[in-house]
């Protein structure tokens, strides 16, 4: 495998002619409901670069939606997964088990917060992990209600669609949704009516009041929250919010589930984002960054909760596939060896510095309403000049201008007005700065 040169290179229009040809085939063969941010077909990817079939090299500020934190062809992931592929591709852990699965669960017990006894179960996708966390919490508490939050995202399966806040594009026309899912407020500092400084205390009080009065705490099996909300707009709940909710869960025998599918595995500069306020969740769901791009997810948590589901009650044909487990062990090894938490912290420092400078020096810099996020999970919320009115068209136009210049960026947010940056944690600092230069120039095209 030859390493991909870590440099941006634009040699055709983006998308180029070969991508355009492939896109025509794709439109004829692939269901219209499956979208793509940018119809540029990938030839190879690694480090901070995605190389397309026309020979363009894009700076990757997306990591395939926060997945390839170690890069898309990390040496240890490729080595371990290739070796496993040659040994055996599958037996089904429920038929004859293998060591890799056990080793991933051991690593999860070591890396996740808290020094209590922990166990894990492995699955394929993030949504599947969330579904199983709910199953386990219901089995343990013998209760049914599930509490989720405004702006939350948990997946596209029936239960997780119901748990996801945003209608378009995730839910529209796909109901009816699973019952016993209740949504309460979250401390969205930037948009909290009485100001960010009050958001933690007020939002947690409101959420607890709604749970107590509208559902009844005794009926709640699980409270599920992303410690940094991802698809909803990279919202860090204002300080004090998560501890208050976690304490309320503890006081009422409710299983507190941290959905760290997007924020986990060094993404925010800590192994898990909930560590920031010292939260020890009862259960934690992981996926995305866990296996360097191979499909794997997990539910990890207190042994007595994890063991509440009866023998044979959890599983699935492919859950904890041996190749994916080998990839995860390679990804975790890379995170430790390269200190990817440290790298993520440095990315935050560079990005927030540059973005703050853009906000103050660019003629239209005041459309950057908020700069937020942690580690390599950073975003800007775009608004109409002089207001807090969401400006989704500005986010879309900026993304488009970046794409044309060979920088992959993504949008998100309930109002579609957030431009988010999720570079692989292994990206070089020069490339990081070049990507930021392109973002800065993109403001000139608005
Ligand atoms: N929980 C916190 O971020 C996936 C979704 C992209 P799956 N986020 C990316 C899209 O448009 O489908 C996600 C997440 C959090 C759960 C999930 C679901 O993970 O692996 O996509 O099922």
Short mmCIF file of C-alpha atoms and ligand atoms in Angstrom, two decimals:
data_model
loop_
_atom_site.label_atom_id
_atom_site.label_comp_id
_atom_site.label_asym_id
_atom_site.label_seq_id
_atom_site.Cartn_x
_atom_site.Cartn_y
_atom_site.Cartn_z
CA UNK A 1 0.00 0.00 0.00
CA UNK A 2 1.51 3.34 -1.02
CA UNK A 3 0.72 6.23 1.29
CA UNK A 4 -1.47 8.94 -0.21
CA UNK A 5 0.37 12.27 -0.50
CA UNK A 6 -1.02 14.54 2.18
CA UNK A 7 -1.75 17.47 -0.10
CA UNK A 8 -4.85 19.07 -1.60
CA UNK A 9 -4.94 18.80 -5.39
CA UNK A 10 -7.74 19.96 -7.69
CA UNK A 11 -7.10 18.83 -11.27
CA UNK A 12 -10.65 18.77 -12.70
CA UNK A 13 -13.97 20.36 -11.92
CA UNK A 14 -15.45 18.80 -8.77
CA UNK A 15 -17.07 16.40 -9.44
CA UNK A 16 -14.79 15.48 -12.36
CA UNK A 17 -15.76 13.59 -15.54
CA UNK A 18 -15.26 10.07 -14.14
CA UNK A 19 -17.35 10.90 -11.07
CA UNK A 20 -20.06 12.37 -13.29
CA UNK A 21 -20.14 9.14 -15.30
CA UNK A 22 -20.37 7.02 -12.15
CA UNK A 23 -23.06 9.29 -10.76
CA UNK A 24 -25.21 8.62 -13.85
CA UNK A 25 -24.88 4.86 -13.26
CA UNK A 26 -25.61 5.38 -9.58
CA UNK A 27 -28.77 7.36 -10.27
CA UNK A 28 -30.06 4.50 -12.44
CA UNK A 29 -29.20 1.75 -9.95
CA UNK A 30 -29.25 3.18 -6.42
CA UNK A 31 -32.48 4.12 -4.63
CA UNK A 32 -33.12 7.86 -4.63
CA UNK A 33 -33.62 7.90 -0.84
CA UNK A 34 -29.92 7.26 -0.26
CA UNK A 35 -28.19 10.63 -0.55
CA UNK A 36 -24.57 11.81 -0.81
CA UNK A 37 -23.13 15.11 0.38
CA UNK A 38 -20.91 15.37 -2.69
CA UNK A 39 -21.10 12.97 -5.68
CA UNK A 40 -17.34 12.58 -5.91
CA UNK A 41 -16.44 8.90 -6.16
CA UNK A 42 -13.61 7.75 -3.94
CA UNK A 43 -10.57 5.90 -5.25
CA UNK A 44 -8.63 5.77 -1.99
CA UNK A 45 -8.38 7.65 1.29
CA UNK A 46 -5.99 7.98 4.20
CA UNK A 47 -4.64 10.47 6.73
CA UNK A 48 -6.44 13.74 6.02
CA UNK A 49 -7.04 13.09 2.30
CA UNK A 50 -9.77 11.58 0.11
CA UNK A 51 -8.55 10.90 -3.44
CA UNK A 52 -11.25 10.67 -6.09
CA UNK A 53 -11.43 8.71 -9.35
CA UNK A 54 -10.38 11.80 -11.33
CA UNK A 55 -7.19 12.23 -9.30
CA UNK A 56 -8.42 15.13 -7.16
CA UNK A 57 -7.28 15.11 -3.54
CA UNK A 58 -9.77 16.55 -1.08
CA UNK A 59 -8.90 17.62 2.43
CA UNK A 60 -11.15 15.53 4.65
CA UNK A 61 -13.04 17.54 7.29
CA UNK A 62 -15.77 14.89 7.56
CA UNK A 63 -14.15 11.51 8.40
CA UNK A 64 -17.16 9.81 6.82
CA UNK A 65 -19.31 11.41 9.57
CA UNK A 66 -16.89 11.04 12.48
CA UNK A 67 -15.81 7.49 11.70
CA UNK A 68 -12.25 7.46 10.37
CA UNK A 69 -10.65 9.15 13.36
CA UNK A 70 -7.49 7.09 12.80
CA UNK A 71 -7.67 7.72 9.04
CA UNK A 72 -9.43 5.65 6.37
CA UNK A 73 -6.55 3.23 5.85
CA UNK A 74 -4.75 3.22 9.19
CA UNK A 75 -1.81 0.82 9.21
CA UNK A 76 -2.83 -1.11 12.33
CA UNK A 77 -6.46 -1.41 11.20
CA UNK A 78 -5.49 -2.69 7.75
CA UNK A 79 -2.86 -5.07 9.14
CA UNK A 80 -5.07 -6.63 11.80
CA UNK A 81 -8.24 -6.77 9.69
CA UNK A 82 -6.34 -8.28 6.72
CA UNK A 83 -4.82 -10.98 8.90
CA UNK A 84 -8.25 -11.80 10.33
CA UNK A 85 -9.79 -11.82 6.86
CA UNK A 86 -7.30 -14.48 5.79
CA UNK A 87 -7.99 -16.61 8.90
CA UNK A 88 -11.79 -16.55 8.82
CA UNK A 89 -14.44 -13.98 7.89
CA UNK A 90 -17.27 -15.20 10.07
CA UNK A 91 -18.49 -17.94 12.31
CA UNK A 92 -21.23 -15.99 14.11
CA UNK A 93 -20.30 -15.31 17.72
CA UNK A 94 -23.60 -16.94 18.73
CA UNK A 95 -22.51 -20.19 17.02
CA UNK A 96 -18.80 -20.53 17.78
CA UNK A 97 -17.10 -17.58 19.52
CA UNK A 98 -13.64 -16.06 18.88
CA UNK A 99 -11.10 -14.11 20.93
CA UNK A 100 -11.32 -10.77 19.10
CA UNK A 101 -14.88 -10.14 20.31
CA UNK A 102 -13.86 -10.78 23.92
CA UNK A 103 -10.80 -8.58 23.57
CA UNK A 104 -12.87 -5.65 22.23
CA UNK A 105 -15.22 -6.01 25.23
CA UNK A 106 -12.21 -6.03 27.58
CA UNK A 107 -10.89 -2.85 25.96
CA UNK A 108 -14.32 -1.20 26.27
CA UNK A 109 -14.44 -2.05 29.97
CA UNK A 110 -11.03 -0.47 30.45
CA UNK A 111 -11.60 2.68 28.37
CA UNK A 112 -15.14 3.71 29.35
CA UNK A 113 -15.67 5.88 32.47
CA UNK A 114 -16.09 4.33 35.93
CA UNK A 115 -14.25 1.59 37.80
CA UNK A 116 -17.29 -0.63 38.41
CA UNK A 117 -17.61 -4.11 36.86
CA UNK A 118 -18.56 -3.73 33.19
CA UNK A 119 -19.74 -5.93 30.35
CA UNK A 120 -20.42 -5.28 26.66
CA UNK A 121 -22.40 -6.64 23.73
CA UNK A 122 -21.37 -5.96 20.13
CA UNK A 123 -23.52 -5.06 17.13
CA UNK A 124 -23.12 -3.58 13.64
CA UNK A 125 -24.49 -0.04 13.53
CA UNK A 126 -25.04 2.83 15.90
CA UNK A 127 -28.82 2.53 15.66
CA UNK A 128 -28.59 -1.14 16.57
CA UNK A 129 -26.53 -0.29 19.66
CA UNK A 130 -29.11 2.29 20.78
CA UNK A 131 -31.97 -0.21 20.21
CA UNK A 132 -30.15 -2.76 22.34
CA UNK A 133 -29.36 -0.27 25.10
CA UNK A 134 -33.11 0.35 25.36
CA UNK A 135 -33.86 -3.39 25.37
CA UNK A 136 -31.33 -3.93 28.16
CA UNK A 137 -32.61 -0.97 30.21
CA UNK A 138 -36.19 -2.23 29.88
CA UNK A 139 -35.20 -5.75 30.90
CA UNK A 140 -33.32 -4.40 33.93
CA UNK A 141 -35.88 -1.87 35.19
CA UNK A 142 -39.03 -3.71 34.06
CA UNK A 143 -40.26 -0.27 32.92
CA UNK A 144 -41.05 0.93 29.40
CA UNK A 145 -40.65 4.71 28.94
CA UNK A 146 -37.61 6.15 27.16
CA UNK A 147 -36.67 9.82 27.56
CA UNK A 148 -34.77 11.65 24.82
CA UNK A 149 -34.01 15.32 24.15
CA UNK A 150 -34.70 18.16 21.74
CA UNK A 151 -32.16 18.12 18.87
CA UNK A 152 -31.19 14.51 19.66
CA UNK A 153 -30.18 12.01 16.97
CA UNK A 154 -30.11 8.26 17.55
CA UNK A 155 -30.58 6.55 14.17
CA UNK A 156 -32.91 5.53 11.36
CA UNK A 157 -34.47 2.24 12.53
CA UNK A 158 -38.05 2.40 13.77
CA UNK A 159 -37.31 2.88 17.47
CA UNK A 160 -34.33 5.18 16.89
CA UNK A 161 -36.28 7.26 14.31
CA UNK A 162 -38.79 7.85 17.06
CA UNK A 163 -35.94 8.83 19.38
CA UNK A 164 -34.49 11.25 16.79
CA UNK A 165 -35.82 14.81 17.03
CA UNK A 166 -35.63 16.13 13.48
CA UNK A 167 -38.41 15.25 11.04
CA UNK A 168 -36.79 15.98 7.65
CA UNK A 169 -35.14 13.96 6.25
CA UNK A 170 -35.12 11.23 8.90
CA UNK A 171 -38.78 10.60 9.75
CA UNK A 172 -41.07 12.20 7.16
CA UNK A 173 -43.51 9.59 5.85
CA UNK A 174 -41.88 6.70 7.72
CA UNK A 175 -44.20 6.45 10.74
CA UNK A 176 -45.93 5.23 12.81
CA UNK A 177 -43.14 5.33 15.36
CA UNK A 178 -42.59 3.16 18.42
CA UNK A 179 -44.57 4.19 21.51
CA UNK A 180 -43.23 5.20 24.94
CA UNK A 181 -40.62 7.66 23.65
CA UNK A 182 -40.78 11.11 25.29
CA UNK A 183 -38.82 14.24 24.37
CA UNK A 184 -37.75 16.92 26.85
CA UNK A 185 -35.70 20.16 26.60
CA UNK A 186 -31.90 20.27 26.38
CA UNK A 187 -29.60 23.12 27.48
CA UNK A 188 -28.84 24.67 24.08
CA UNK A 189 -26.85 27.62 25.40
CA UNK A 190 -26.75 29.74 22.24
CA UNK A 191 -30.53 29.64 21.82
CA UNK A 192 -31.65 29.49 25.46
CA UNK A 193 -34.19 32.32 25.94
CA UNK A 194 -32.72 33.65 29.21
CA UNK A 195 -29.09 33.28 28.11
CA UNK A 196 -26.44 30.59 28.02
CA UNK A 197 -25.46 31.18 31.65
CA UNK A 198 -28.92 30.07 32.81
CA UNK A 199 -29.38 27.22 30.35
CA UNK A 200 -27.87 24.39 32.43
CA UNK A 201 -29.97 25.01 35.53
CA UNK A 202 -33.20 26.01 33.79
CA UNK A 203 -33.23 23.34 31.10
CA UNK A 204 -32.46 20.54 33.57
CA UNK A 205 -35.21 21.76 35.90
CA UNK A 206 -37.68 21.87 32.99
CA UNK A 207 -36.67 18.43 31.74
CA UNK A 208 -36.95 16.90 35.23
CA UNK A 209 -40.32 18.59 35.77
CA UNK A 210 -41.68 17.22 32.49
CA UNK A 211 -40.39 13.72 33.21
CA UNK A 212 -41.87 13.77 36.71
CA UNK A 213 -45.21 15.31 35.82
CA UNK A 214 -45.91 13.98 32.33
CA UNK A 215 -44.38 10.49 32.37
CA UNK A 216 -43.73 9.65 36.02
CA UNK A 217 -40.13 8.89 36.97
CA UNK A 218 -41.16 5.38 38.08
CA UNK A 219 -42.18 4.53 34.53
CA UNK A 220 -38.90 5.53 32.93
CA UNK A 221 -36.51 2.74 31.89
CA UNK A 222 -33.85 4.90 30.29
CA UNK A 223 -32.75 8.48 29.69
CA UNK A 224 -30.69 8.57 26.50
CA UNK A 225 -28.55 11.58 25.62
CA UNK A 226 -25.58 12.49 23.44
CA UNK A 227 -23.04 14.25 25.72
CA UNK A 228 -22.32 16.50 22.72
CA UNK A 229 -25.31 16.43 20.37
CA UNK A 230 -24.08 15.60 16.87
CA UNK A 231 -26.55 15.74 13.98
CA UNK A 232 -28.60 18.27 15.98
CA UNK A 233 -25.86 20.87 15.61
CA UNK A 234 -22.81 20.05 17.77
CA UNK A 235 -24.61 21.32 20.84
CA UNK A 236 -22.64 21.00 24.07
CA UNK A 237 -25.31 20.99 26.78
CA UNK A 238 -24.58 23.98 29.03
CA UNK A 239 -22.52 23.13 32.11
CA UNK A 240 -24.51 21.58 34.92
CA UNK A 241 -27.16 20.07 32.66
CA UNK A 242 -25.71 16.58 32.25
CA UNK A 243 -24.77 16.15 35.94
CA UNK A 244 -28.30 17.21 37.00
CA UNK A 245 -29.95 14.76 34.61
CA UNK A 246 -27.56 11.94 35.56
CA UNK A 247 -28.24 12.56 39.26
CA UNK A 248 -32.00 12.56 38.66
CA UNK A 249 -31.67 9.22 36.83
CA UNK A 250 -29.66 7.78 39.72
CA UNK A 251 -32.13 8.99 42.34
CA UNK A 252 -35.03 7.40 40.46
CA UNK A 253 -33.61 4.06 39.39
CA UNK A 254 -33.50 5.12 35.73
CA UNK A 255 -30.73 3.77 33.46
CA UNK A 256 -28.66 6.73 32.24
CA UNK A 257 -27.42 6.03 28.71
CA UNK A 258 -24.73 8.17 27.07
CA UNK A 259 -24.97 7.87 23.29
CA UNK A 260 -21.29 8.42 22.41
CA UNK A 261 -21.63 7.06 18.89
CA UNK A 262 -20.45 10.36 17.37
CA UNK A 263 -18.61 11.92 20.32
CA UNK A 264 -16.68 8.87 21.53
CA UNK A 265 -13.21 7.44 20.98
CA UNK A 266 -11.01 10.55 21.28
CA UNK A 267 -13.22 12.69 19.02
CA UNK A 268 -13.67 15.42 21.65
CA UNK A 269 -10.15 15.17 23.06
CA UNK A 270 -11.16 12.65 25.72
CA UNK A 271 -11.90 8.97 25.32
CA UNK A 272 -15.57 9.81 25.88
CA UNK A 273 -17.24 13.24 25.93
CA UNK A 274 -19.15 12.51 29.15
CA UNK A 275 -15.83 12.55 31.04
CA UNK A 276 -15.76 16.34 30.62
CA UNK A 277 -18.14 16.80 33.55
CA UNK A 278 -17.15 13.60 35.33
CA UNK A 279 -20.29 11.72 34.31
CA UNK A 280 -20.24 7.94 34.75
CA UNK A 281 -23.09 6.60 32.60
CA UNK A 282 -24.84 3.32 33.44
CA UNK A 283 -24.66 2.34 29.77
CA UNK A 284 -22.70 3.82 26.90
CA UNK A 285 -23.33 3.25 23.20
CA UNK A 286 -20.40 3.41 20.77
CA UNK A 287 -19.91 2.90 17.02
CA UNK A 288 -18.36 5.09 14.28
CA UNK A 289 -14.79 5.77 15.51
CA UNK A 290 -14.49 2.43 17.27
CA UNK A 291 -13.21 0.37 14.33
CA UNK A 292 -11.45 2.69 11.88
CA UNK A 293 -14.25 2.45 9.31
CA UNK A 294 -15.34 -1.15 9.73
CA UNK A 295 -18.95 -1.66 10.84
CA UNK A 296 -19.02 -2.29 14.58
CA UNK A 297 -20.99 -0.93 17.52
CA UNK A 298 -21.28 -1.69 21.20
CA UNK A 299 -23.30 -1.29 24.34
CA UNK A 300 -21.08 -1.18 27.44
CA UNK A 301 -22.15 -0.75 31.02
CA UNK A 302 -22.67 -1.88 34.56
CA UNK A 303 -22.41 -5.67 34.65
CA UNK A 304 -25.65 -6.11 36.61
CA UNK A 305 -27.59 -4.06 34.03
CA UNK A 306 -25.93 -5.70 31.02
CA UNK A 307 -26.69 -9.13 32.47
CA UNK A 308 -30.40 -8.36 32.96
CA UNK A 309 -31.35 -9.58 29.48
CA UNK A 310 -32.00 -13.34 29.53
CA UNK A 311 -29.52 -15.72 27.86
CA UNK A 312 -30.11 -15.63 24.11
CA UNK A 313 -32.03 -12.34 24.37
CA UNK A 314 -29.35 -10.26 22.64
CA UNK A 315 -27.53 -10.89 19.39
CA UNK A 316 -27.70 -10.84 15.60
CA UNK A 317 -25.95 -12.75 12.83
CA UNK A 318 -23.09 -10.30 12.24
CA UNK A 319 -22.80 -8.54 15.61
CA UNK A 320 -19.12 -8.27 16.55
CA UNK A 321 -17.91 -9.65 13.21
CA UNK A 322 -14.31 -10.90 13.60
CA UNK A 323 -12.88 -8.62 10.88
CA UNK A 324 -14.59 -5.59 12.43
CA UNK A 325 -13.28 -6.60 15.87
CA UNK A 326 -9.74 -6.89 14.50
CA UNK A 327 -10.19 -3.42 12.98
CA UNK A 328 -11.35 -2.06 16.35
CA UNK A 329 -8.29 -3.46 18.12
CA UNK A 330 -6.13 -1.78 15.46
CA UNK A 331 -8.00 1.52 15.84
CA UNK A 332 -7.72 1.49 19.65
CA UNK A 333 -4.01 0.63 19.41
CA UNK A 334 -3.55 3.63 17.06
CA UNK A 335 -5.46 5.96 19.39
CA UNK A 336 -3.21 4.99 22.29
CA UNK A 337 0.07 5.03 20.36
CA UNK A 338 -0.47 8.34 18.59
CA UNK A 339 -2.17 10.01 21.58
CA UNK A 340 -5.19 10.95 19.52
CA UNK A 341 -6.80 12.68 22.50
CA UNK A 342 -3.86 15.08 22.47
CA UNK A 343 -4.20 15.51 18.70
CA UNK A 344 -7.91 16.28 19.01
CA UNK A 345 -7.16 18.91 21.67
CA UNK A 346 -4.63 20.54 19.38
CA UNK A 347 -7.13 20.51 16.48
CA UNK A 348 -9.60 22.36 18.73
CA UNK A 349 -7.00 24.98 19.60
CA UNK A 350 -6.08 25.61 15.94
CA UNK A 351 -9.64 25.53 14.64
CA UNK A 352 -11.24 27.69 17.32
CA UNK A 353 -8.41 30.22 17.03
CA UNK A 354 -8.76 30.50 13.26
CA UNK A 355 -12.58 30.58 13.34
CA UNK A 356 -12.62 33.33 16.00
CA UNK A 357 -10.23 35.33 13.85
CA UNK A 358 -12.51 34.88 10.83
CA UNK A 359 -15.49 36.05 12.83
CA UNK A 360 -13.74 39.26 13.87
CA UNK A 361 -11.87 40.10 10.69
CA UNK A 362 -14.08 39.03 7.76
CA UNK A 363 -16.51 41.71 6.45
CA UNK A 364 -19.38 39.21 6.80
CA UNK A 365 -17.86 37.47 9.86
CA UNK A 366 -20.85 38.37 12.01
CA UNK A 367 -22.90 35.63 10.33
CA UNK A 368 -20.88 33.27 12.52
CA UNK A 369 -23.33 33.33 15.42
CA UNK A 370 -21.58 30.71 17.51
CA UNK A 371 -18.30 28.76 17.47
CA UNK A 372 -18.53 25.60 19.53
CA UNK A 373 -17.66 21.97 20.07
CA UNK A 374 -14.71 20.16 21.57
CA UNK A 375 -11.63 18.49 20.19
CA UNK A 376 -12.04 17.58 16.52
CA UNK A 377 -15.82 18.03 16.73
CA UNK A 378 -16.07 21.75 15.99
CA UNK A 379 -18.84 23.74 14.35
CA UNK A 380 -19.99 27.22 13.44
CA UNK A 381 -23.66 28.15 13.61
CA UNK A 382 -24.59 30.55 10.82
CA UNK A 383 -27.18 33.28 11.27
CA UNK A 384 -28.52 36.27 9.38
CA UNK A 385 -26.36 39.31 10.03
CA UNK A 386 -27.23 41.11 13.26
CA UNK A 387 -29.77 38.46 14.36
CA UNK A 388 -29.92 34.90 15.64
CA UNK A 389 -32.17 33.85 12.74
CA UNK A 390 -30.79 30.60 11.28
CA UNK A 391 -29.09 30.96 7.87
CA UNK A 392 -29.18 27.47 6.33
CA UNK A 393 -28.55 28.92 2.86
CA UNK A 394 -25.23 30.39 4.09
CA UNK A 395 -24.21 27.00 5.51
CA UNK A 396 -25.10 25.31 2.22
CA UNK A 397 -23.30 27.92 0.13
CA UNK A 398 -20.16 27.75 2.26
CA UNK A 399 -20.13 23.94 2.06
CA UNK A 400 -20.53 24.12 -1.71
CA UNK A 401 -17.71 26.64 -2.09
CA UNK A 402 -15.41 24.46 0.05
CA UNK A 403 -16.27 21.35 -1.98
CA UNK A 404 -15.44 23.14 -5.24
CA UNK A 405 -12.00 23.96 -3.84
CA UNK A 406 -11.34 20.43 -2.61
CA UNK A 407 -12.31 20.58 1.05
CA UNK A 408 -14.88 18.10 2.33
CA UNK A 409 -17.13 19.73 4.96
CA UNK A 410 -20.56 18.70 6.25
CA UNK A 411 -23.58 20.59 7.50
CA UNK A 412 -25.91 19.64 10.36
CA UNK A 413 -28.30 21.16 12.87
CA UNK A 414 -32.04 21.16 13.45
CA UNK A 415 -32.20 24.34 11.34
CA UNK A 416 -29.63 23.10 8.79
CA UNK A 417 -27.47 26.15 9.54
CA UNK A 418 -24.45 24.54 11.16
CA UNK A 419 -21.20 23.89 9.32
CA UNK A 420 -19.35 21.12 11.12
CA UNK A 421 -15.73 20.03 11.04
CA UNK A 422 -14.77 16.44 11.86
CA UNK A 423 -11.26 15.91 10.51
CA UNK A 424 -9.51 12.60 11.06
CA UNK A 425 -7.52 13.03 14.27
CA UNK A 426 -4.35 12.06 12.42
CA UNK A 427 -4.58 15.03 10.01
CA UNK A 428 -1.36 17.04 9.70
CA UNK A 429 -1.37 20.61 10.96
CA UNK A 430 -0.47 22.07 7.56
CA UNK A 431 -3.43 20.35 5.93
CA UNK A 432 -5.66 21.47 8.77
CA UNK A 433 -4.63 25.08 8.23
CA UNK A 434 -5.00 24.80 4.47
CA UNK A 435 -8.55 23.52 4.94
CA UNK A 436 -9.23 26.51 7.19
CA UNK A 437 -7.77 28.86 4.54
CA UNK A 438 -10.29 27.46 2.05
CA UNK A 439 -13.15 27.93 4.54
CA UNK A 440 -12.02 31.52 5.08
CA UNK A 441 -11.95 32.16 1.32
CA UNK A 442 -15.42 30.61 1.00
CA UNK A 443 -16.86 33.51 3.04
CA UNK A 444 -15.77 35.78 0.19
CA UNK A 445 -18.06 33.90 -2.22
CA UNK A 446 -21.26 34.61 -0.24
N1 LIG B 1 -26.33 8.04 17.56
C1 LIG B 1 -25.20 10.09 18.25
O1 LIG B 1 -24.47 10.32 15.50
C2 LIG B 1 -25.16 8.43 13.47
C3 LIG B 1 -26.03 9.70 10.81
C4 LIG B 1 -25.93 9.94 9.38
P1 LIG B 1 -25.68 4.53 12.61
N2 LIG B 1 -24.93 9.73 12.97
C5 LIG B 1 -24.75 9.87 11.54
C6 LIG B 1 -27.23 9.70 8.67
O2 LIG B 1 -27.73 10.67 8.09
O3 LIG B 1 -27.70 8.56 8.69
C7 LIG B 1 -25.55 8.28 14.91
C8 LIG B 1 -25.18 9.24 15.87
C9 LIG B 1 -25.59 9.08 17.20
C10 LIG B 1 -26.69 7.09 16.68
C11 LIG B 1 -26.31 7.18 15.34
C12 LIG B 1 -26.72 6.08 14.41
O4 LIG B 1 -25.61 5.38 13.96
O5 LIG B 1 -24.38 3.77 12.60
O6 LIG B 1 -25.80 5.52 11.48
O7 LIG B 1 -26.86 3.63 12.74
#
